mmCIF file of C-alpha atoms and ligand atoms in Angstrom:
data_model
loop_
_atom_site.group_PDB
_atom_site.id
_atom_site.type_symbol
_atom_site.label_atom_id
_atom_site.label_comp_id
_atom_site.label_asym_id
_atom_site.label_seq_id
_atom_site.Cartn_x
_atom_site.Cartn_y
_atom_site.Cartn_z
ATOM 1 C CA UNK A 1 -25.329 6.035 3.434
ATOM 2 C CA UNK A 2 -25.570 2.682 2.017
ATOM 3 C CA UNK A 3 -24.510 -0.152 3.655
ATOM 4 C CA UNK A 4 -20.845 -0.738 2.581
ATOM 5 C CA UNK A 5 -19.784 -3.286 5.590
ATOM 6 C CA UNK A 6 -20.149 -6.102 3.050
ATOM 7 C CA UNK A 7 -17.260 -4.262 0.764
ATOM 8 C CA UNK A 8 -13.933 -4.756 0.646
ATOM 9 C CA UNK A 9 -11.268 -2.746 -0.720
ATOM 10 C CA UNK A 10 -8.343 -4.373 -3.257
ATOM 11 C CA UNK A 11 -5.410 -2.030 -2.893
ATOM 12 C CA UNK A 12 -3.198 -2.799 -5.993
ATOM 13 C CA UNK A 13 0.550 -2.639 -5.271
ATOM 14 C CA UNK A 14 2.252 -3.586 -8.974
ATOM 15 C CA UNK A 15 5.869 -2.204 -8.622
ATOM 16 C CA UNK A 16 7.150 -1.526 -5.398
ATOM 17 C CA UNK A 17 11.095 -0.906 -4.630
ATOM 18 C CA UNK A 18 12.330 -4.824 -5.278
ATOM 19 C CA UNK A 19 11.756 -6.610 -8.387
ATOM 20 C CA UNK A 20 14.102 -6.167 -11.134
ATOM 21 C CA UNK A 21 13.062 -6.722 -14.999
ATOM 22 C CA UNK A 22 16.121 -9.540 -13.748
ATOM 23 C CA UNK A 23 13.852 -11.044 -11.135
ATOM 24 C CA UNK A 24 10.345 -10.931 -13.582
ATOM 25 C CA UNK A 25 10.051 -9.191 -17.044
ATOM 26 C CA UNK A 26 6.720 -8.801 -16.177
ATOM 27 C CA UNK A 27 7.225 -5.889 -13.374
ATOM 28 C CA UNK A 28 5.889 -2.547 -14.721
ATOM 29 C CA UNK A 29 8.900 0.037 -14.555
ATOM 30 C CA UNK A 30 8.929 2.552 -16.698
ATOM 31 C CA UNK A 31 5.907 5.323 -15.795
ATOM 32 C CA UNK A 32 4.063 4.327 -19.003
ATOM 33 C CA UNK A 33 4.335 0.632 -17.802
ATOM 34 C CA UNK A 34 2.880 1.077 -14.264
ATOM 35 C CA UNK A 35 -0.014 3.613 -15.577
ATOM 36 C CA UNK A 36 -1.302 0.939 -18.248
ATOM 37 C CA UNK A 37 -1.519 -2.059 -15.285
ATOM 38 C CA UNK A 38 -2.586 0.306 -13.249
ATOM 39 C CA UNK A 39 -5.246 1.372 -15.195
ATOM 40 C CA UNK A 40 -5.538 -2.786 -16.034
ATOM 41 C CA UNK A 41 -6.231 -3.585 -12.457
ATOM 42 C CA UNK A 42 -8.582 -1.052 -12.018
ATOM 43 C CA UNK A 43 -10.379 -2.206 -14.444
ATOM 44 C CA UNK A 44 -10.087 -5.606 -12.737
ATOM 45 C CA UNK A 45 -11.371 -4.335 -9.205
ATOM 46 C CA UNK A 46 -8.600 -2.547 -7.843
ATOM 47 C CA UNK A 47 -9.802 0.785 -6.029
ATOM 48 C CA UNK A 48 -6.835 1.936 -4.784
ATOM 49 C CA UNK A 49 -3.033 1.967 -6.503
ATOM 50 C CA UNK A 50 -0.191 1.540 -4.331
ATOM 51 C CA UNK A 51 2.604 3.822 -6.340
ATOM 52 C CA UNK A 52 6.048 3.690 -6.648
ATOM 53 C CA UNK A 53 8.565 4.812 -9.101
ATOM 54 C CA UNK A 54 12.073 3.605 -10.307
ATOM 55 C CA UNK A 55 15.141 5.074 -11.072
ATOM 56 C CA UNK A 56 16.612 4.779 -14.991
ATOM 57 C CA UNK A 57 18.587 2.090 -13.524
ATOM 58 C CA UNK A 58 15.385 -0.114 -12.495
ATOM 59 C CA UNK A 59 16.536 -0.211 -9.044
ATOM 60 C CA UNK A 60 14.391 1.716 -6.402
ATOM 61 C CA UNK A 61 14.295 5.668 -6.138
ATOM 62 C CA UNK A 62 12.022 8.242 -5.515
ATOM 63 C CA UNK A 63 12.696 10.530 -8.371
ATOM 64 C CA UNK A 64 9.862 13.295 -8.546
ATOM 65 C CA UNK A 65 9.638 13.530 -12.296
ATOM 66 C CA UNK A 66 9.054 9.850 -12.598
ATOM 67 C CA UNK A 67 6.056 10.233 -9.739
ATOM 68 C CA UNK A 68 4.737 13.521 -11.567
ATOM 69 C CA UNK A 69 4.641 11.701 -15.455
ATOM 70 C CA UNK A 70 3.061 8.039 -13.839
ATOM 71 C CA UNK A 71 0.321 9.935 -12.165
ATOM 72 C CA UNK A 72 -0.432 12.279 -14.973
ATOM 73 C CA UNK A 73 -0.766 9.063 -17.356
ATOM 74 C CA UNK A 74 -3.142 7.853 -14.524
ATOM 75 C CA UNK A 75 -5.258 10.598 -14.498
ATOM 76 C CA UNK A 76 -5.370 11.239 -17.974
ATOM 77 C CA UNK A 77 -7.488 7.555 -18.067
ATOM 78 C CA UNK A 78 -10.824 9.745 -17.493
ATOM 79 C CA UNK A 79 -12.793 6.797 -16.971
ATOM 80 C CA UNK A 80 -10.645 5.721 -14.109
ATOM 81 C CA UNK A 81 -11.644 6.763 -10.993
ATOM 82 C CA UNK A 82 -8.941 4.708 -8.990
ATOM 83 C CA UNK A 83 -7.468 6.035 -5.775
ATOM 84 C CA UNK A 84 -3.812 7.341 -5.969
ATOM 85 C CA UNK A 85 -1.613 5.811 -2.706
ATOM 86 C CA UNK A 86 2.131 7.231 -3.038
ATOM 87 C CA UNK A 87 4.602 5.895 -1.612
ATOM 88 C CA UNK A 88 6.760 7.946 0.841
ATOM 89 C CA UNK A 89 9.955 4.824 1.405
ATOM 90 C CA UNK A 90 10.392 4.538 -1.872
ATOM 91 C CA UNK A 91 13.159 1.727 -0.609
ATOM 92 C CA UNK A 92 15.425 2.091 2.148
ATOM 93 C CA UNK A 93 18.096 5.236 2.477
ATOM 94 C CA UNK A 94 16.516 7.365 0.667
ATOM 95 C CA UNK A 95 16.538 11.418 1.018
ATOM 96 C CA UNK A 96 14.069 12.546 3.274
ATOM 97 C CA UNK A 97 13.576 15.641 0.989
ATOM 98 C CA UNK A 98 12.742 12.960 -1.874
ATOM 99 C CA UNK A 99 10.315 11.044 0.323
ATOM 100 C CA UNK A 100 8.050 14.133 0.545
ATOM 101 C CA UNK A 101 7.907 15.645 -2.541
ATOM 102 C CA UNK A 102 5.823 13.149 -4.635
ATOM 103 C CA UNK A 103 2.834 13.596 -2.677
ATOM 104 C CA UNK A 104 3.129 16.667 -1.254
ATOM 105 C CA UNK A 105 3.136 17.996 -4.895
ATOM 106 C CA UNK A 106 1.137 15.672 -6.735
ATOM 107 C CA UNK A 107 -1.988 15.275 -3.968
ATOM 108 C CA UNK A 108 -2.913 11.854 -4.343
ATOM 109 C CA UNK A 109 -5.663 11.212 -1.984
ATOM 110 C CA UNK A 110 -3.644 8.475 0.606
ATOM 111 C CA UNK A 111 0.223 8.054 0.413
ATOM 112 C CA UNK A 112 2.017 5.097 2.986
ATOM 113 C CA UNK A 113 3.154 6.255 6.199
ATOM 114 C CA UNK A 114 5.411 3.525 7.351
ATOM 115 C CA UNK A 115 4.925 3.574 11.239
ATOM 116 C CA UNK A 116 8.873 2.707 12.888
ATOM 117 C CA UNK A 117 11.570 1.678 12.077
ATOM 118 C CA UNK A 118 13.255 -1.703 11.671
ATOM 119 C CA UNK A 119 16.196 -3.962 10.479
ATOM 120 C CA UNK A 120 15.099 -4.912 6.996
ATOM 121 C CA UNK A 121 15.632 -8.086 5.645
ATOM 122 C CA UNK A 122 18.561 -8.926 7.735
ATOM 123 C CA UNK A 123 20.651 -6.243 5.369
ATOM 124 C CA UNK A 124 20.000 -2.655 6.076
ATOM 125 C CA UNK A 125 17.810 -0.340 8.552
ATOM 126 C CA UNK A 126 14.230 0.954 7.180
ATOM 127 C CA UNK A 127 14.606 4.455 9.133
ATOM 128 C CA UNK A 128 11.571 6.523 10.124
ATOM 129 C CA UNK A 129 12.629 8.429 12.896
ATOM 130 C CA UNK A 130 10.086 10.316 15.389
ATOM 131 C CA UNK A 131 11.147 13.678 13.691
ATOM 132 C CA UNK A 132 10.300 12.393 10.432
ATOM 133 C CA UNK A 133 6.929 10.802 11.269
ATOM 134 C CA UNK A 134 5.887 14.030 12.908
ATOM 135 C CA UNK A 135 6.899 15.701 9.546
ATOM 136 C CA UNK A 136 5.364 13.619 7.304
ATOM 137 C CA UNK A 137 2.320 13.530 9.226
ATOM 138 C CA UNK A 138 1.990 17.351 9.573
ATOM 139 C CA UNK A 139 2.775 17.939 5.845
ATOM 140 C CA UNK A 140 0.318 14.895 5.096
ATOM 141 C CA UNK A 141 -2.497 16.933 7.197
ATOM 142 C CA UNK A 142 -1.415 20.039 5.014
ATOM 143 C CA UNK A 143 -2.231 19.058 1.978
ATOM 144 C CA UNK A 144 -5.092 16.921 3.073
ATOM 145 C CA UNK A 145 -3.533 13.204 1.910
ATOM 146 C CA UNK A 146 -5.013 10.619 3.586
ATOM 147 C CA UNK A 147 -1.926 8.420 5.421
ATOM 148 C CA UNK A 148 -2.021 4.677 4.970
ATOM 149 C CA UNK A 149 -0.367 3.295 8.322
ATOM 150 C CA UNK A 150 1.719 0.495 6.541
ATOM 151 C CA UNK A 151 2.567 -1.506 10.378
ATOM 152 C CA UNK A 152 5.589 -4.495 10.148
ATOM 153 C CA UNK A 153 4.963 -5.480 13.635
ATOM 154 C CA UNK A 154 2.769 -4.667 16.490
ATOM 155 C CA UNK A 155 4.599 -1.933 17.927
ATOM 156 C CA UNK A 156 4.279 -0.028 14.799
ATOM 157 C CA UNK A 157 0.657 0.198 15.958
ATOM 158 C CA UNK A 158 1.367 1.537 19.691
ATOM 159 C CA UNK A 159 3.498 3.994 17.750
ATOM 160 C CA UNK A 160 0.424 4.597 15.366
ATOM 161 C CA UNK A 161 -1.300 5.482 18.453
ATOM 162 C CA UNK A 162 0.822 7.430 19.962
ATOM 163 C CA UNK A 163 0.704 10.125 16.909
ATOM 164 C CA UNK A 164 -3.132 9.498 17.163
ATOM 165 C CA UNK A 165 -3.291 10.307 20.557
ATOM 166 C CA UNK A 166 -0.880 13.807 20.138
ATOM 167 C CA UNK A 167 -3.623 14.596 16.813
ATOM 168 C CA UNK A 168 -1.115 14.430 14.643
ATOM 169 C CA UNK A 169 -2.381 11.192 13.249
ATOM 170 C CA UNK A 170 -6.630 11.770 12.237
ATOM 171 C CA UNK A 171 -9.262 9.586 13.285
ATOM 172 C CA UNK A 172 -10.490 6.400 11.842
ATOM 173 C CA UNK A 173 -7.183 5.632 10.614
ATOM 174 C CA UNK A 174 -6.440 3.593 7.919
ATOM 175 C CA UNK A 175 -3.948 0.564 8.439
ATOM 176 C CA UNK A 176 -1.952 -2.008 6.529
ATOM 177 C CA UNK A 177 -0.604 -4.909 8.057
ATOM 178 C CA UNK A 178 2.428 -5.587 5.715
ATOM 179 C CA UNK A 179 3.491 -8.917 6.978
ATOM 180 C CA UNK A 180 6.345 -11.501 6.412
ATOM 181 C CA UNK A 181 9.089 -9.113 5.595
ATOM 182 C CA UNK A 182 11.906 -10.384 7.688
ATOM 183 C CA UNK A 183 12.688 -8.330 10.344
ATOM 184 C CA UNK A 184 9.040 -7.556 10.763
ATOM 185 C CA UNK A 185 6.239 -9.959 11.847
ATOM 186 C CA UNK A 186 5.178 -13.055 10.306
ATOM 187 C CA UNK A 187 2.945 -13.662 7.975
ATOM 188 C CA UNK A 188 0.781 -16.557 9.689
ATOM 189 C CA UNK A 189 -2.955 -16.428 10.707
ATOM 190 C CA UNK A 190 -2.289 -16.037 14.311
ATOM 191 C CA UNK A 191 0.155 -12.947 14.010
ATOM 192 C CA UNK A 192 -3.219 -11.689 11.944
ATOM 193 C CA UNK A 193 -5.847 -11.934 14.849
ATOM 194 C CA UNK A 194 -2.792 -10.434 17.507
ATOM 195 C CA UNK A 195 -2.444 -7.886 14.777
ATOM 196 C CA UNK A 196 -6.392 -6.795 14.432
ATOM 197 C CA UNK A 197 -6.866 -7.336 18.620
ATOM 198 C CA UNK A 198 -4.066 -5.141 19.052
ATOM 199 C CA UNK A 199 -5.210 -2.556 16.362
ATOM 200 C CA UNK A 200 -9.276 -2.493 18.405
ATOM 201 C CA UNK A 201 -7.144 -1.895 21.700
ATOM 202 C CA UNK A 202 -5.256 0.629 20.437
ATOM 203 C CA UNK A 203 -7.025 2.270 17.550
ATOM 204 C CA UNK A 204 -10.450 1.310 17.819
ATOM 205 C CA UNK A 205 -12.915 2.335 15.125
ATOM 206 C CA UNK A 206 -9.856 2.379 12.432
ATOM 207 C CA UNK A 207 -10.124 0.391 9.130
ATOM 208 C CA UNK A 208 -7.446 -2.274 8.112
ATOM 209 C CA UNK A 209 -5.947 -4.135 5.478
ATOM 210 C CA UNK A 210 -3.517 -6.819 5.125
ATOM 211 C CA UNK A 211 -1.020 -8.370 3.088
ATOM 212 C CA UNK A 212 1.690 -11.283 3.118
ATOM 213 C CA UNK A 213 5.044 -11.333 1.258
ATOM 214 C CA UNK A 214 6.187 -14.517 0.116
ATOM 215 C CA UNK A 215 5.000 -18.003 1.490
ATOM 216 C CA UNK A 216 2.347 -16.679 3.584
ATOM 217 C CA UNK A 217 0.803 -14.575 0.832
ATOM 218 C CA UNK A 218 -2.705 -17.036 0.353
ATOM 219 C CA UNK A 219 -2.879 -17.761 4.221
ATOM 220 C CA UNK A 220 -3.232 -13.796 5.021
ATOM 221 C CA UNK A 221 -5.569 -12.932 1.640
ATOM 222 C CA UNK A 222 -8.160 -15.904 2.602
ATOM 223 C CA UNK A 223 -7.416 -14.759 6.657
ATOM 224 C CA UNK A 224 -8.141 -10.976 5.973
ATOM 225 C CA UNK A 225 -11.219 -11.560 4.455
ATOM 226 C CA UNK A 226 -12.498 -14.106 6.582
ATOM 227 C CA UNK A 227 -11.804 -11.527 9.579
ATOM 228 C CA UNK A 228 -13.363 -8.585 7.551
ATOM 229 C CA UNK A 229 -10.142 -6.654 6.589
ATOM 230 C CA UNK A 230 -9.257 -5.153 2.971
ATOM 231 C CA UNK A 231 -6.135 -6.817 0.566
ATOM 232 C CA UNK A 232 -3.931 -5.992 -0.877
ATOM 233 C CA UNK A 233 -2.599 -7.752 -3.802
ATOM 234 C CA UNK A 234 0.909 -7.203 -7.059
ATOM 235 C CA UNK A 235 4.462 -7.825 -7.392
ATOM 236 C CA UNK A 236 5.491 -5.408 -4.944
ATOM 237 C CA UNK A 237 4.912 -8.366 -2.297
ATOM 238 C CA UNK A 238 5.294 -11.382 -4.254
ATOM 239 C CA UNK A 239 6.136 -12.092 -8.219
ATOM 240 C CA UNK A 240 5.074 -15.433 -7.872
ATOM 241 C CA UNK A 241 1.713 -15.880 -8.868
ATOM 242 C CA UNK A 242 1.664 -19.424 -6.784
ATOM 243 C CA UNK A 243 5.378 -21.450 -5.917
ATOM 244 C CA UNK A 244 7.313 -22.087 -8.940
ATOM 245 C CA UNK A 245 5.107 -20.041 -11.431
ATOM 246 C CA UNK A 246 5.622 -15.758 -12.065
ATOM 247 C CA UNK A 247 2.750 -14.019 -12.111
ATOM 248 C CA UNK A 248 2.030 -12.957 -15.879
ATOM 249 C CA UNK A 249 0.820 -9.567 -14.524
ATOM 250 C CA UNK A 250 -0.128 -7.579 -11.894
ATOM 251 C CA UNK A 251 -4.293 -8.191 -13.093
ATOM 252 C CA UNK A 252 -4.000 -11.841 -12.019
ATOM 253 C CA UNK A 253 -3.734 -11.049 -8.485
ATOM 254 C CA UNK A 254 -6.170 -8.859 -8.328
ATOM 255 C CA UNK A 255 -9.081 -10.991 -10.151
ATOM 256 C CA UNK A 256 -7.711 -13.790 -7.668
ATOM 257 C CA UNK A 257 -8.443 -11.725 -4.393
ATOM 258 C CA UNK A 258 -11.740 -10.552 -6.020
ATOM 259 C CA UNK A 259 -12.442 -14.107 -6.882
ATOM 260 C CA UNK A 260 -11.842 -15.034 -3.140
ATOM 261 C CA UNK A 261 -13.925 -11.992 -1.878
ATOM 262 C CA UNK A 262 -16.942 -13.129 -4.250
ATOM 263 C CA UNK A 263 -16.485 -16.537 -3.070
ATOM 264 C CA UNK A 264 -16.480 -15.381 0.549
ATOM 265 C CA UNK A 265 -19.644 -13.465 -0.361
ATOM 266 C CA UNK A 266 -18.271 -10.136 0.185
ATOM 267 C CA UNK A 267 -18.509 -7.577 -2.903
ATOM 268 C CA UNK A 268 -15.380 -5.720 -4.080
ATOM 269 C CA UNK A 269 -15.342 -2.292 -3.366
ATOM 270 C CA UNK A 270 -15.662 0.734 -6.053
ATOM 271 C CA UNK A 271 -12.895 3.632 -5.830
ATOM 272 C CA UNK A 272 -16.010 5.445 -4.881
ATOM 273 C CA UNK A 273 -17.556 3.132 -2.376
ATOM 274 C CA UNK A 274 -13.545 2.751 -1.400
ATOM 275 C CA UNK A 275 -13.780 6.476 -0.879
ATOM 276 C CA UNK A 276 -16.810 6.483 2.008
ATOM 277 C CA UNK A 277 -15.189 3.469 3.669
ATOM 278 C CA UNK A 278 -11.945 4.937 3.872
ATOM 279 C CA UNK A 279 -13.494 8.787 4.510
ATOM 280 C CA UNK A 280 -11.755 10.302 1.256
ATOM 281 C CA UNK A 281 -13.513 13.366 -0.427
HETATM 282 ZN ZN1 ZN B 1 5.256 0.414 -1.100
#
């Protein structure tokens, strides 16, 4: 196998559950809008794309029809080998019925797998009770989608490796540290190396990737690589491209984190060189 421990992956995230058309007109929506910047950052170094859907309303939803026409646009780009990442939140208090469709239909090859729950943003609870996490990681195994251990805080990752340890959860796992949601951990450059030394204690041998929302967004992008994790990057986390200024698109923050990985003398990763790293067929 060639040497791939100089590669990093970008994970593009371009929609998420928050940003309203309100908040930036520049958030893809619509199906047909998130399949055209997805296939955008691809083509700009993204490997893998961080999916979510919307509602007719805008507002966050996990409606299966608007899962199953965004992916077929995807794949019918046949140049564009990028690797599908569902989401199963979708938001907060949603159906747990509508969390598992999308992927358990559509077989992407990774979809999130939010490890624990926690008060989000100081307005609501992000539920994902032990019986659902043993669901959605049986009916992950099932269907053979890779889970993406999205983590908000440390014990998300003794949680992580408590499913690990039961098999329910396959080894090397595949984390993200999603940090500077409130409610969840910080996004600074110390929380990073706690995160990564409690991810070798607990998990060792898994791969990991990182983001910040907000403020801390640049400290954890140039902090990731530095400490050899993967990014990722879009307006789920942050619509501000830097303070004061939207992001035009979702293809500006990925050529900035390849730009940093370049300039770090890393290479970004190809969906297929994304693949072996992250053990996908
Ligand atoms: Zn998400």
């Amino acid at each position: 196998m060639a040497d791939l421990s100089n590669k990093r992956i970008i994970t593009v995230a371009t929609t998420g559950a928050w940003p309203t058309k309100a908040d930036t007109p520049n958030v893809p929506i619509e199906p047909h809008e998130i399949a055209e910047e997805v296939y955008n950052c691809w083509k700009a170094g993204a490997a893998v794309a961080h999916i979510h859907c919307r509602g007719n309303d805008g507002k966050a939803a996990m409606i299966f029809e608007k899962f199953e026409e965004t992916v077929r646009l995807i794949r019918s780009r046949k140049d564009c080998d990028v690797i599908l990442n569902i989401t199963t939140s979708g938001g907060v208090n949603l159906r747990e019925e509508d969390r598992l469709r999308p992927f358990h239909e559509l077989k992407p090859q990774m979809a999130s797998y939010d490890c624990g729950t926690m008060n989000w943003a100081h307005t609501t609870i992000f539920e994902n009770n032990p019986a659902f996490l043993e669901r959605l990681a049986g009916m992950m195994n099932e269907v053979n989608v890779k889970p993406e251990i999205e983590v908000f805080d440390p014990g998300m990752i003794y949680n992580a490796g408590y499913y690990i340890k039961k098999g329910l959860l396959k080894t090397p796992a595949h984390f993200q540290f999603c940090m500077g949601v409130p409610g969840g951990i910080g996004a600074t450059t110390r929380n990073l190396v706690f995160m990564k030394g409690t991810l070798e204690e607990v998990a060792p041998g898994s791969t990991w990737s990182a983001f910040g929302v907000g403020k801390g967004a640049m400290e954890i992008l140039y902090a990731t690589i530095a400490m050899g994790g993967h990014v990722r990057v879009g307006m789920e986390d942050n619509i501000l491209y830097k303070k004061g200024q939207l992001a035009d698109n979702n293809m500006e923050f990925v050529s900035r984190a390849k730009r940093c990985i370049e300039e770090f003398t890393c290479e970004v990763a190809t969906p297929a060189e994304a693949r072996q790293i992250l053990g996908l067929a």
